[in-house]
C-alpha positions as protocol buffer text, in pm:
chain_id: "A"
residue {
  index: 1
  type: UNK
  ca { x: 628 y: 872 z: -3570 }
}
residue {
  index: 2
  type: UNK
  ca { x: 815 y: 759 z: -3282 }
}
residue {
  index: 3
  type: UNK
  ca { x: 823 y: 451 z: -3042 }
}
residue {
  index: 4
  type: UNK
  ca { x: 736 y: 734 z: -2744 }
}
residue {
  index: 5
  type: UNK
  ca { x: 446 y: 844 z: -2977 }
}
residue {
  index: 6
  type: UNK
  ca { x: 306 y: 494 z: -3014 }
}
residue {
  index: 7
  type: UNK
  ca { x: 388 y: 362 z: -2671 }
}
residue {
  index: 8
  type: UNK
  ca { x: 171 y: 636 z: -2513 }
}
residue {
  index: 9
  type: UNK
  ca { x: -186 y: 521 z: -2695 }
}
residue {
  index: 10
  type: UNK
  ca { x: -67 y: 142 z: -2678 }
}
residue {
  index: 11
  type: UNK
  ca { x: -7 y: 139 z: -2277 }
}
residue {
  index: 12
  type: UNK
  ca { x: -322 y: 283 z: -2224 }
}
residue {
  index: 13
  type: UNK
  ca { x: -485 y: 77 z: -2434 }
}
residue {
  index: 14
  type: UNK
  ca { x: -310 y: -243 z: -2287 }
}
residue {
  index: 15
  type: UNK
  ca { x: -426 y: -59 z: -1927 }
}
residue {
  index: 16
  type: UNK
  ca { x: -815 y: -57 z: -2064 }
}
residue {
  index: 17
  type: UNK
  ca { x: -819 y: -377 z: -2168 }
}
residue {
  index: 18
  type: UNK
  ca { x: -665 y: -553 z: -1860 }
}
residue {
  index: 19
  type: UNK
  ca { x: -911 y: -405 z: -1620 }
}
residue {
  index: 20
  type: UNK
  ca { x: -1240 y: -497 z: -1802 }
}
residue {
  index: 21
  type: UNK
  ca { x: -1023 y: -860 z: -1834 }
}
residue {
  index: 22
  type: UNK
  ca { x: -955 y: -858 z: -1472 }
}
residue {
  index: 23
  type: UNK
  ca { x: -1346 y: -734 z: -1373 }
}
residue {
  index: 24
  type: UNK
  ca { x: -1476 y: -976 z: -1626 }
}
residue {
  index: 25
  type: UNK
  ca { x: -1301 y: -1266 z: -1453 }
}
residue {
  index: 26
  type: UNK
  ca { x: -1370 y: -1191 z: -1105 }
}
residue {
  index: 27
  type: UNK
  ca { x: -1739 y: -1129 z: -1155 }
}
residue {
  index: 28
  type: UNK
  ca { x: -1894 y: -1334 z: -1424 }
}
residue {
  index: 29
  type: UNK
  ca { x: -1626 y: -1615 z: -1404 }
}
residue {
  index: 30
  type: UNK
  ca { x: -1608 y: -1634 z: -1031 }
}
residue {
  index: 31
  type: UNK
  ca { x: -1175 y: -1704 z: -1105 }
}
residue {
  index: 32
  type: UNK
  ca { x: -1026 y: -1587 z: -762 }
}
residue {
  index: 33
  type: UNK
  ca { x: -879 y: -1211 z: -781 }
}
residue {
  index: 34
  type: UNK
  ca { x: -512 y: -1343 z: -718 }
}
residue {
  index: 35
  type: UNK
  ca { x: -527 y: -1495 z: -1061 }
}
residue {
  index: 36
  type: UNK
  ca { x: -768 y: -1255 z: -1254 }
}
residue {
  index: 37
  type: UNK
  ca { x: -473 y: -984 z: -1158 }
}
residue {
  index: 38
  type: UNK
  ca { x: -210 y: -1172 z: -1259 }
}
residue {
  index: 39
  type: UNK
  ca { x: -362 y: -1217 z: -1571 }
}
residue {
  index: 40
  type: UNK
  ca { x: -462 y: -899 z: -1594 }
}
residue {
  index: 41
  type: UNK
  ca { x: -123 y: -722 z: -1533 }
}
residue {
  index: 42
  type: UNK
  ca { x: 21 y: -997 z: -1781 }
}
residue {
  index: 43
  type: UNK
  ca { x: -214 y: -864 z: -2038 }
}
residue {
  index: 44
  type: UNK
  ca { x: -121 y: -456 z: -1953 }
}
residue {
  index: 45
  type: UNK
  ca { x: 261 y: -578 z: -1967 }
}
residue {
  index: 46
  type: UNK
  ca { x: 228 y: -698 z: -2349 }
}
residue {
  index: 47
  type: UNK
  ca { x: -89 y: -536 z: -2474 }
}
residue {
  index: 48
  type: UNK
  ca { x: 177 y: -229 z: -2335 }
}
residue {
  index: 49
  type: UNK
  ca { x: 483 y: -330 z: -2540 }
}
residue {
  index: 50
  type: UNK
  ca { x: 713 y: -474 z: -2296 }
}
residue {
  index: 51
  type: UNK
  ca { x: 871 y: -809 z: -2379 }
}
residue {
  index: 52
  type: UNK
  ca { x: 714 y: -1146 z: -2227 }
}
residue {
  index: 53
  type: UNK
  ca { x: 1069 y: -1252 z: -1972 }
}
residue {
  index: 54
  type: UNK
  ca { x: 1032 y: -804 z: -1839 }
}
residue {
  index: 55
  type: UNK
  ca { x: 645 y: -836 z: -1785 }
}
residue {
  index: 56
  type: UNK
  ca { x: 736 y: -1172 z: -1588 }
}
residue {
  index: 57
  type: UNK
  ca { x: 1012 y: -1000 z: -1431 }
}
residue {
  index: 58
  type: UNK
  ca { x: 797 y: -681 z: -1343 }
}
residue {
  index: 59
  type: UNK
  ca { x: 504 y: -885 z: -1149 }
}
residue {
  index: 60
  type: UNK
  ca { x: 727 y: -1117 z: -950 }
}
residue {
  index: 61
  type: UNK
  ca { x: 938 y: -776 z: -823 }
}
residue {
  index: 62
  type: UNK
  ca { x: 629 y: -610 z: -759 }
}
residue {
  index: 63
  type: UNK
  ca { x: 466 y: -872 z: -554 }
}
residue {
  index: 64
  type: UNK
  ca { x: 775 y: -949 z: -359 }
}
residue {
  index: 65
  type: UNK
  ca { x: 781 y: -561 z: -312 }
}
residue {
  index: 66
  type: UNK
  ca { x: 466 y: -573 z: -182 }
}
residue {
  index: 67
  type: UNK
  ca { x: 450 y: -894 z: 38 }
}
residue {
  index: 68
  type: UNK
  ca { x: 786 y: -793 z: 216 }
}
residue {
  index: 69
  type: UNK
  ca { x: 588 y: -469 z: 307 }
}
residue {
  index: 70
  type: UNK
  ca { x: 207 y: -632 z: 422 }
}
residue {
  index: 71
  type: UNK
  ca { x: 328 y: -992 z: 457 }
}
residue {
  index: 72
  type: UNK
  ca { x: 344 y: -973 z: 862 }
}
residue {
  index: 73
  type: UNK
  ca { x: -20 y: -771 z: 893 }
}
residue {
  index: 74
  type: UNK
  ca { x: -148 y: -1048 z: 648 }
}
residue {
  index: 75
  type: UNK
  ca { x: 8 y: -1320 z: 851 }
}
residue {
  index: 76
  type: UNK
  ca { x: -98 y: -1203 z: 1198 }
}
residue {
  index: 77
  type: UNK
  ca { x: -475 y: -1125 z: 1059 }
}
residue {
  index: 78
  type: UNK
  ca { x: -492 y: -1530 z: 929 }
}
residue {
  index: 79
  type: UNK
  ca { x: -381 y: -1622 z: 1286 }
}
residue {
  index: 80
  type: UNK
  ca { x: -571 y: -1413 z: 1445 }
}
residue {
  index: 81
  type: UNK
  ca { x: -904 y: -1504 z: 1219 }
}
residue {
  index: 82
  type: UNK
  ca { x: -800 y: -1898 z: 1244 }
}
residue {
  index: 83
  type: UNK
  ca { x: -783 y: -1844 z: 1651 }
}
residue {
  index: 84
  type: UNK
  ca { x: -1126 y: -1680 z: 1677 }
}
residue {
  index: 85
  type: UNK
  ca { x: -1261 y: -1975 z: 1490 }
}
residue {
  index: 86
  type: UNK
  ca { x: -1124 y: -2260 z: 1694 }
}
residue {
  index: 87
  type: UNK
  ca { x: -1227 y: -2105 z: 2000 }
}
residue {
  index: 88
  type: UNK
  ca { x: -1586 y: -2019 z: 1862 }
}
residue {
  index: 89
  type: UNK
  ca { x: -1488 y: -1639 z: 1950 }
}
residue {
  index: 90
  type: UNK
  ca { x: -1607 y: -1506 z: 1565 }
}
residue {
  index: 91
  type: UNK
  ca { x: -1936 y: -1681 z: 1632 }
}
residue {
  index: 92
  type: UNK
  ca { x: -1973 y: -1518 z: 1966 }
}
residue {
  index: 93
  type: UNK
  ca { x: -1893 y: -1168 z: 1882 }
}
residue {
  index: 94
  type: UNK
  ca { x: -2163 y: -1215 z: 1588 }
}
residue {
  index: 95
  type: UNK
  ca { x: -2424 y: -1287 z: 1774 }
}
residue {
  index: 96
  type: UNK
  ca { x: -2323 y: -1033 z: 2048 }
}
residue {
  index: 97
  type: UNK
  ca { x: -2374 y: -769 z: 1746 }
}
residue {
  index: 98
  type: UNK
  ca { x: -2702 y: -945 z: 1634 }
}
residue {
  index: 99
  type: UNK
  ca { x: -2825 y: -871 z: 1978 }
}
residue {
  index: 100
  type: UNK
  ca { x: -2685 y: -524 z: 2012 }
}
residue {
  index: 101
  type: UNK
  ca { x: -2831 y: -423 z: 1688 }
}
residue {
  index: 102
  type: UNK
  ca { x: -3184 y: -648 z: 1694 }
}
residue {
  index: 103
  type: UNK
  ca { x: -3338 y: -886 z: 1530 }
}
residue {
  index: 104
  type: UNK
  ca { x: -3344 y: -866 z: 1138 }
}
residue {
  index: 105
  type: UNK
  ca { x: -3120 y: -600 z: 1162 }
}
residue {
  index: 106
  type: UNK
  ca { x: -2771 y: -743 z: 1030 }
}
residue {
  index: 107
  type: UNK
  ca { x: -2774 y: -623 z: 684 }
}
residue {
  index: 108
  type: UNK
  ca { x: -2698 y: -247 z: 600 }
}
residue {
  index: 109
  type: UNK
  ca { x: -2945 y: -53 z: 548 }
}
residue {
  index: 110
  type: UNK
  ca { x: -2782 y: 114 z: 212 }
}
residue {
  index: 111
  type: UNK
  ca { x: -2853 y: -279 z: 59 }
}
């Protein structure tokens, strides 16, 4: 048997396990989703094979990857969203909504 032969099973193994990790943790431990998917991709890297330093090396590339791509919408939506707070704008729009959609109203109705 070969390493390809093994690696196949084993990475999708390592890929089962981290998910039911990562949706354990978010919803029965209440651990914030930043942290259950680090774990969790942790978990895929060496359930998966790789060694511990490439796993490390793997997330910290892939986040940077990703934060140089979403980092600006992310920071412009927390200044935006910390604005609307200080200036009581969020709370105004919600009750303009409440009153455009009536009384007891607010929740969807596929709840």
């Amino acid at each position: 048997m070969t390493d390809a032969a093994v690696a196949g099973p084993q990475v999708i193994i390592g890929l089962g396990i981290a998910i039911f990790v990562m949706i354990y943790l978010v919803l029965k431990t209440r651990v914030y989703a930043l942290l259950a998917l680090i774990i969790a991709a942790s978990l895929a890297g060496l359930i998966g094979g790789m060694p511990p330093n490439e796993v490390i090396s793997a997330i910290t590339t892939g986040f940077g990857k990703t934060l140089s791509t979403i980092g600006l919408v992310i920071g412009f939506g927390v200044m935006m969203g910390r604005i609307l707070e200080v200036t009581g704008a969020g709370q105004r729009m919600a009750y303009a909504i409440l009153n455009l959609l009536g009384k007891n109203k607010e929740e969807p109705r596929w709840r």
